Short mmCIF file of C-alpha atoms in Angstrom, two decimals:
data_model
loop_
_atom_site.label_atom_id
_atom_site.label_comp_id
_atom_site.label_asym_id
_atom_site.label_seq_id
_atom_site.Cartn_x
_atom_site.Cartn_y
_atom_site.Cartn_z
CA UNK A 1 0.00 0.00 0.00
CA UNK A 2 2.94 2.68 0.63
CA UNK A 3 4.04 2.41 -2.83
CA UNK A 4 0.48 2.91 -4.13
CA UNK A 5 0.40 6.26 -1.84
CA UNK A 6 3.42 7.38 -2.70
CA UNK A 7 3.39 6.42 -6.28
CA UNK A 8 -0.44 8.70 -6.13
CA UNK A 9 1.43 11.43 -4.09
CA UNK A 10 3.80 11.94 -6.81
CA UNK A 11 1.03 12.40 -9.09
CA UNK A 12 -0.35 14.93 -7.19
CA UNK A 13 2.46 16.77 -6.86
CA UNK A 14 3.38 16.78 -10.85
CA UNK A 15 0.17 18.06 -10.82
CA UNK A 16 0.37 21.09 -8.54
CA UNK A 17 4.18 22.15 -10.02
CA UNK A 18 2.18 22.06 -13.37
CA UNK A 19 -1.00 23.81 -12.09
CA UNK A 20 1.79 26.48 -10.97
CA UNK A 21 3.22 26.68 -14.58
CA UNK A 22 -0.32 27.70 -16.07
CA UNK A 23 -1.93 30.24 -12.98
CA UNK A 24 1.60 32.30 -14.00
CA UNK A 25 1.04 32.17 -17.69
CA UNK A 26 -2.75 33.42 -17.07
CA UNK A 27 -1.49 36.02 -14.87
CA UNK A 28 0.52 37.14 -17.73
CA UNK A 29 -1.64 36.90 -20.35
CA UNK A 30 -1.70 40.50 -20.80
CA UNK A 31 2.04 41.36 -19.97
CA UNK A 32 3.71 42.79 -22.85
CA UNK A 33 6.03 40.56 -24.58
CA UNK A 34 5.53 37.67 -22.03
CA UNK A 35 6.28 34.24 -23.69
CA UNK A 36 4.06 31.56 -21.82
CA UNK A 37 5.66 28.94 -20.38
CA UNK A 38 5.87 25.20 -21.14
CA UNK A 39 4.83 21.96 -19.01
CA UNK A 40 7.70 19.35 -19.68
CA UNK A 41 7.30 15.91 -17.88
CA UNK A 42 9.38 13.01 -18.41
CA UNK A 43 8.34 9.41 -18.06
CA UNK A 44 10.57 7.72 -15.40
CA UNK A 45 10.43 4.18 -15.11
CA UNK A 46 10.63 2.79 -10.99
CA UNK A 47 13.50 0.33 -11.28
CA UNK A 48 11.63 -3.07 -9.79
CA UNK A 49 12.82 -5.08 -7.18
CA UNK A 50 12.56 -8.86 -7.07
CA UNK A 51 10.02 -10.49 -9.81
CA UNK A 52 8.10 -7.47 -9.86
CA UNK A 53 7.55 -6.26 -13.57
CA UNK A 54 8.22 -3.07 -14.87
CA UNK A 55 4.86 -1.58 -14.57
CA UNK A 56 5.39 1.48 -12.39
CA UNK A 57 5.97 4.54 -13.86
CA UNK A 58 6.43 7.89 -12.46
CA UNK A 59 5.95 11.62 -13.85
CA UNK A 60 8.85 13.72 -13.15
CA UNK A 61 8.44 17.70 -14.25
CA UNK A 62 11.57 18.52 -16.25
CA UNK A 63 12.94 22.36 -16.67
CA UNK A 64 10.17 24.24 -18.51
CA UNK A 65 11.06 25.87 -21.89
CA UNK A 66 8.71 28.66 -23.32
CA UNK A 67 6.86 29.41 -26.38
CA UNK A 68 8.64 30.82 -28.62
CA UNK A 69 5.47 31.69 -30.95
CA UNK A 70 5.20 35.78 -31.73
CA UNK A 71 2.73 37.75 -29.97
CA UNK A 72 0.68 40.22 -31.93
CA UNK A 73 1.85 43.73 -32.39
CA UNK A 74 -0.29 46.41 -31.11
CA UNK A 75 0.23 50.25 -32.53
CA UNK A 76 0.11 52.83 -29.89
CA UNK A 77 1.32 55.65 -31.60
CA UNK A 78 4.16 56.22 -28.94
CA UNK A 79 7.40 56.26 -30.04
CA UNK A 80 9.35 54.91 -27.29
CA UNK A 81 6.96 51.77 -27.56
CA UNK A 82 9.15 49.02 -29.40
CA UNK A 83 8.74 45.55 -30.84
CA UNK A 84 10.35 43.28 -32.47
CA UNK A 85 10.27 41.67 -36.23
CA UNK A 86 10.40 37.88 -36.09
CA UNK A 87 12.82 37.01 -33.75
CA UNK A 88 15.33 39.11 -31.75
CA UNK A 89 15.47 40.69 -27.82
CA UNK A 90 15.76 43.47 -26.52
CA UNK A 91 19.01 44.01 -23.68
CA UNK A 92 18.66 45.28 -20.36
CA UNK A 93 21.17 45.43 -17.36
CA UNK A 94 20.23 44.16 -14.03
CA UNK A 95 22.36 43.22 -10.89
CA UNK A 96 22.88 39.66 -12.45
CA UNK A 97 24.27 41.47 -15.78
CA UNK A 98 22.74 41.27 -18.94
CA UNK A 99 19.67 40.32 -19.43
CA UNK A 100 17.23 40.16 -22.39
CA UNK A 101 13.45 40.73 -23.26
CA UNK A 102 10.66 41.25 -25.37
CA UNK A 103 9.22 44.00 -24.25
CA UNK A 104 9.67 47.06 -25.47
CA UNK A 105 8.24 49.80 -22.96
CA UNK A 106 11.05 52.05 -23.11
CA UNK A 107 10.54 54.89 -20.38
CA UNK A 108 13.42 57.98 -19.79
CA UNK A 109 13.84 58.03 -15.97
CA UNK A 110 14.53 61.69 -14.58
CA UNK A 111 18.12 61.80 -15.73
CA UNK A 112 16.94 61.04 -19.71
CA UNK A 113 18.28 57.09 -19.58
CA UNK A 114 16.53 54.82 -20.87
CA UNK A 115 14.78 51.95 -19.24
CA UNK A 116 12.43 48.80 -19.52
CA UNK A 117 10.75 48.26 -16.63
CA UNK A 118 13.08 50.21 -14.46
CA UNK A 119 15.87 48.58 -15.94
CA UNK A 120 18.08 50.35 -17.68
CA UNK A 121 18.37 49.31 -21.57
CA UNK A 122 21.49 48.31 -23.07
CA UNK A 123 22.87 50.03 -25.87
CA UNK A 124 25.32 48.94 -28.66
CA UNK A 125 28.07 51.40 -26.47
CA UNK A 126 26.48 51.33 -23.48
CA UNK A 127 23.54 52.79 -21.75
CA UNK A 128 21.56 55.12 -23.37
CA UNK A 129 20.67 58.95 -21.96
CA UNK A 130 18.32 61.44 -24.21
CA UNK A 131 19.43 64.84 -23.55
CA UNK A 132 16.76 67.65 -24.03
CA UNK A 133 15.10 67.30 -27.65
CA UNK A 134 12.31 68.39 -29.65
CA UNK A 135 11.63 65.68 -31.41
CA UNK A 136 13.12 61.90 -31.46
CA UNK A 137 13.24 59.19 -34.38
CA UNK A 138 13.92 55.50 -33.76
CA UNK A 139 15.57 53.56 -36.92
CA UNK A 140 14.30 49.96 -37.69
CA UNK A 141 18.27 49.06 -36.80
CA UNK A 142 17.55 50.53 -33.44
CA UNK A 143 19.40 53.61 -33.71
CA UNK A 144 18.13 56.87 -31.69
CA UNK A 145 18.12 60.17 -33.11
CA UNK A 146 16.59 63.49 -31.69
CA UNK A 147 16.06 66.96 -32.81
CA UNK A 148 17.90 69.17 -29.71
CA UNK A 149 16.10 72.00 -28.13
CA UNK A 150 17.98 74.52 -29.84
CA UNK A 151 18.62 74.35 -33.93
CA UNK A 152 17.56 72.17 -35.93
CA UNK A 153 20.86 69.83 -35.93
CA UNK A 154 19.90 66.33 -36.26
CA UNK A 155 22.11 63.66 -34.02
CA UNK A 156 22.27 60.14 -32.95
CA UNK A 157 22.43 59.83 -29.43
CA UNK A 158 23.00 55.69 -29.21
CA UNK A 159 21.78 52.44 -31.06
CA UNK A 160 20.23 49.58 -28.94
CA UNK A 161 21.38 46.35 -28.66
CA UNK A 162 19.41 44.15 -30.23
CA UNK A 163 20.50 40.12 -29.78
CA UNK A 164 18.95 37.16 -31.68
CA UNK A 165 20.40 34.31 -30.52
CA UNK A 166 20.00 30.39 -30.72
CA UNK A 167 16.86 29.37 -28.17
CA UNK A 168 19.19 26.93 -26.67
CA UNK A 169 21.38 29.15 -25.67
CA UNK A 170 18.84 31.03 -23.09
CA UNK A 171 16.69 30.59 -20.20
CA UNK A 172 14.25 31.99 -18.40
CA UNK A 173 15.11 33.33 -15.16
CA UNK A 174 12.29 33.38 -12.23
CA UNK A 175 11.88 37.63 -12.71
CA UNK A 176 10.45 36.64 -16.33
CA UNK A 177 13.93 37.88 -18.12
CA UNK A 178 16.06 35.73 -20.48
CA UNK A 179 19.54 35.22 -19.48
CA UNK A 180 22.61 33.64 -21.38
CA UNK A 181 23.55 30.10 -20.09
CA UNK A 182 26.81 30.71 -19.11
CA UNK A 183 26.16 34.36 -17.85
CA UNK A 184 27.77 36.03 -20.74
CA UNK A 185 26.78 38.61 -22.61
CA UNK A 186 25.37 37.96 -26.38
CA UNK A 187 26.45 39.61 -29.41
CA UNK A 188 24.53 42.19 -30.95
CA UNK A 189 22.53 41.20 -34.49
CA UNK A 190 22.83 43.51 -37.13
CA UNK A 191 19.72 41.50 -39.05
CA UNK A 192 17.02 42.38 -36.33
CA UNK A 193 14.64 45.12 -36.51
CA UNK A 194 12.36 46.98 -34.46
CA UNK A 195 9.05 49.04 -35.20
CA UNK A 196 8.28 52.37 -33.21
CA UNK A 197 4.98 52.95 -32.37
CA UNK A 198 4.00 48.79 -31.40
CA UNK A 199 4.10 46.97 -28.48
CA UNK A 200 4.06 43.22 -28.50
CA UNK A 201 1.86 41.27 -26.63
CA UNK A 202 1.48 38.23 -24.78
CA UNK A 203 1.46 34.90 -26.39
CA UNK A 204 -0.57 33.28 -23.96
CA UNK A 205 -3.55 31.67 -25.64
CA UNK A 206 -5.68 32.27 -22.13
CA UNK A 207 -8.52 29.90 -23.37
CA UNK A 208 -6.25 26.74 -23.88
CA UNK A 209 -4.71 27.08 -20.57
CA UNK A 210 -7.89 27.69 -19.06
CA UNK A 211 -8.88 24.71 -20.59
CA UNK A 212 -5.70 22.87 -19.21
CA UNK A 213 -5.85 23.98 -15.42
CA UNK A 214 -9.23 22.01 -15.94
CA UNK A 215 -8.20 19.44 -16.56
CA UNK A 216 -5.34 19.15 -14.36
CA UNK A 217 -7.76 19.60 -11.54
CA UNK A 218 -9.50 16.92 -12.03
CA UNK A 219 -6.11 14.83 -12.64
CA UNK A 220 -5.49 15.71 -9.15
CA UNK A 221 -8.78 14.69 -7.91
CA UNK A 222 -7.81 11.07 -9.28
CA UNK A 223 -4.44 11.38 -7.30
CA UNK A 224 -6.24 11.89 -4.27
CA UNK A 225 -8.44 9.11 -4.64
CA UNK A 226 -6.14 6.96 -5.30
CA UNK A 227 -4.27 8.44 -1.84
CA UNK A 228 -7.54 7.79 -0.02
CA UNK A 229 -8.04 4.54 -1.45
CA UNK A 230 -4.59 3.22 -0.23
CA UNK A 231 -5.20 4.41 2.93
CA UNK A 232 -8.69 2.38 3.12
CA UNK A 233 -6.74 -0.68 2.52
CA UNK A 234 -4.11 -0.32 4.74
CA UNK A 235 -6.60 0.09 7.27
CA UNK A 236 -8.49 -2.91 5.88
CA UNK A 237 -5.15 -4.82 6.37
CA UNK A 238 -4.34 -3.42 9.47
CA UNK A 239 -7.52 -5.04 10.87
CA UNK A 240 -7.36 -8.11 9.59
CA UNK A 241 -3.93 -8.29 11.32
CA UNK A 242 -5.22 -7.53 14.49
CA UNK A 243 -7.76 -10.07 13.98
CA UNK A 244 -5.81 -12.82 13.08
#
């Protein structure tokens, strides 16, 4: 009976890590440039003891990937809204170094730098600080230009750094960033471009994981059954023990 309960408690906890996965991607489903994450689970196989056969399988969760489908680009007329053609990310520094994203809600704090969600962005040659302007012109290779104050002297004032690199050389860290996998920075990629005036959003299809979480609940409500039922008949045993 213990290996029934624990073999139904590991269920139920595949379960719950994966219930976990999908409550954060519908939290998200409306968090510009958020790519959902995926529910990997591998099929291990209980080594048997004895003459038992192999007939006892486990589900262990492996590291989750993400979805690397496109969200759909939203114009909001602002020009320090950004996305992304096709593939590419946008760099940010943090206190763990270089990180990357999708979204592209560039904001000026009060000294003119630029920043993505109070991060500050990452430019080809460093961080990036608008001085006063009149007006200001993002290229589709990410480079900034403004119109000063005074004159009508056009000059670049930095180009971002814009990285498109191979999927498996990423991950997703728990703050919703991508980082390298051996902490490095990534080169900068010429080929990507960016469009002013869009945002990106989610690619969380919110209906299918609805759907999922569904169904997962009920999956757990068979794990705990099964739990319940292997506690009847160790009771059931139990009493025929003290019986005998």
């Amino acid at each position: 009976m213990d290996k029934m309960l624990y073999t139904a408690a590991t269920g139920a906890t595949r379960v719950m890590e994966a219930q976990a996965i999908r409550a954060n991607n519908l939290a998200n489903a409306d968090t510009t440039g958020f790519k959902a994450d995926l529910e990997r689970v591998n099929a291990k196989v209980v080594t048997p003891t004895g003459n038992s056969l192999h007939t006892r399988v486990l589900a262990q969760t492996e590291s989750s990937g993400f979805s690397q489908q496109a969200g759909v680009l939203n114009p909001t007329g602002r020009t320090l809204d950004l996305a992304i053609n096709d593939g590419g990310l946008f760099s940010v520094m943090t206190p763990n170094g270089e990180a990357y994203t999708r979204s592209g809600v560039v904001v000026p704090d009060a000294a003119g730098q630029l920043t993505i969600d109070g991060r500050p962005v990452a430019g080809v040659d460093g961080p990036i600080v608008l001085p006063e302007y009149r007006e200001l012109f993002i290229g589709d290779d990410g480079r900034i230009s403004i119109v000063a104050d005074t004159g009508n002297i056009t000059e670049e004032v930095g180009q971002l750094k814009l990285v498109n690199p191979d999927l498996q050389q990423i991950q997703k860290g728990q703050d919703g960033l991508f980082y390298s996998n051996d902490g490095m920075p990534l080169a900068a990629d010429d080929e990507v471009l960016v469009r002013s005036g869009f945002l990106e959003a989610s690619n969380v299809k919110a209906v299918s994981e609805l759907i999922a979480s569904m169904d997962l609940s009920r999956q757990f409500e068979v794990q705990v059954k099964l739990m319940q039922s292997a506690e009847k008949l160790a009771e059931s045993g139990n009493r025929l023990m003290r019986d005998a």
